[in-house]
Amino acid sequence: MTDAAPRLDQMLCFALYSANGAMNRAYKPALDALGLTYPQYVTLVALWERDGRTVGQLGEALFLESNTLTPLLKRMEAAGLVRRQRDPEDERQVRVFLTDDGRAMQARAADVPTRMLKALGCDAEAIAALATEVTAARDRVVGAKAA
Amino acid sequence: MTDAAPRLDQMLCFALYSANGAMNRAYKPALDALGLTYPQYVTLVALWERDGRTVGQLGEALFLESNTLTPLLKRMEAAGLVRRQRDPEDERQVRVFLTDDGRAMQARAADVPTRMLKALGCDAEAIAALATEVTAARDRVVGAKAA
DNA sequence: TAAATTTATATCGTGGACGACATGATCGTG
DNA sequence: CACGATCATGTCGTCCACGATATAAATTTA
């Protein structure tokens, strides 16, 4: 009854939607120079943290499903960044391993997050605090689905 | 030099990326019931605020370009939600008008944001504050591109 | 152990986002 | 007025995201 007409500039979902788009656009030049898309970049970040994960484990970390990850990983494999290999212990699973090029990319991309912090005004603590709040909101939304 | 290895759970871009995806998934059931996608929904919100905008003005509000908006608006036109019409004053511009169905959708969708607030824990003030912070970060990123 | 179920990944179709480029209208200046 | 520049929109190709569904391997159950 008291549902007010929503206004774009008050909606958290739109703030996230538009901020995500803005971040993607800001990352694009640096990632283009490396031949990466943003989802490919975060996939590499996840693999630099822990190599040899299964597709499912990567999806859990990235909040993506196999129907998104499989073609993405195939493109990364075609680009020589990763290798996909069935787990001999459980042939249903596919494990993803960095190639030498994939590992080398970590050094080439090392300054990408630093540049982004600068674009955001370089107040690293405030940025980290905001990331924490956004992550908490995300986890509330994810949890709400199950409830 | 001191560029630390980025960690997914500390990156604001990934927080925004994953939170946006989670919000989209949370909205989906309600929007599916209305036959809308999320970008179509925010386009309607923008038109409910002010009808008859040009494609460019809509893009400015939604942070989208004509190459994204044109097909989206065509689908909405095919669904009977909007009407597109060349501005007689300047035939380069296309103005987008709500149809009766498009206006009626406002009532049908009135409880969608309310439901989302509940999914987020219903602390409306904290949500609004977070939206403000995320919007400010977005605007810093958008502004940084120009600099 | 054979059949049924569950699990992991992959495939297909639709919609969205964006760069590069095309088209047509308008504007500015000679 | 003409012609070149500019502007708004649209088209095309690529990649991403996701629902629905397929396939094959592992596990459970009978």
XYZ file of N, CA, C and O in Angstrom, chain A residues 21 28 32 34 45 48 55-56 69 78 80-81 90 101 103 115 124 127 143-144:
80
model
N 28.808 -1.416 -13.873
C 29.086 -1.032 -15.248
C 30.199 -0.008 -15.337
O 31.083 -0.108 -16.197
N 38.399 -1.571 -18.410
C 38.537 -2.073 -19.784
C 39.853 -1.707 -20.468
O 40.507 -2.599 -21.033
N 42.114 -4.616 -21.731
C 42.279 -4.755 -23.181
C 43.747 -4.913 -23.542
O 44.112 -5.734 -24.386
N 45.929 -6.291 -21.932
C 46.376 -7.641 -21.573
C 45.605 -8.712 -22.339
O 45.864 -9.906 -22.164
N 42.424 -14.192 -11.063
C 42.681 -13.832 -9.661
C 42.366 -15.030 -8.765
O 43.139 -15.371 -7.861
N 45.069 -17.603 -9.215
C 46.336 -17.210 -8.577
C 46.253 -17.486 -7.080
O 47.254 -17.831 -6.460
N 35.799 -26.788 -11.806
C 34.874 -25.795 -12.345
C 33.865 -25.381 -11.273
O 33.569 -24.194 -11.102
N 33.379 -26.341 -10.530
C 32.403 -26.033 -9.487
C 32.978 -25.152 -8.388
O 32.309 -24.234 -7.914
N 30.751 -20.569 -16.964
C 32.197 -20.799 -16.835
C 32.758 -21.638 -17.971
O 33.869 -21.372 -18.438
N 41.877 -21.458 -25.064
C 42.290 -21.130 -26.433
C 43.331 -20.010 -26.425
O 44.208 -19.963 -27.290
N 45.534 -19.706 -24.214
C 46.765 -20.231 -23.630
C 46.989 -19.867 -22.179
O 48.109 -19.970 -21.680
N 45.931 -19.439 -21.484
C 46.088 -19.001 -20.093
C 45.888 -20.136 -19.099
O 46.472 -20.110 -18.017
N 37.861 -38.462 -10.048
C 36.418 -38.361 -10.275
C 36.233 -37.707 -11.632
O 36.320 -36.496 -11.765
N 51.930 -19.012 -19.127
C 51.417 -17.696 -19.520
C 50.408 -17.172 -18.495
O 50.382 -15.984 -18.199
N 50.300 -17.825 -15.323
C 51.023 -17.376 -14.131
C 51.759 -16.071 -14.423
O 51.769 -15.145 -13.607
N 45.901 0.895 -9.985
C 45.364 1.964 -10.830
C 43.915 2.258 -10.497
O 43.482 3.408 -10.484
N 42.309 4.206 0.262
C 42.247 2.749 0.257
C 41.383 2.200 1.394
O 40.656 1.228 1.216
N 37.690 2.577 0.621
C 37.312 1.635 -0.427
C 37.143 0.241 0.158
O 36.171 -0.466 -0.139
N 21.748 -15.205 0.885
C 21.124 -15.993 1.946
C 19.611 -15.900 1.905
O 18.917 -16.882 2.200
N 19.090 -14.734 1.495
C 17.638 -14.545 1.490
C 16.952 -15.471 0.505
O 15.808 -15.864 0.705
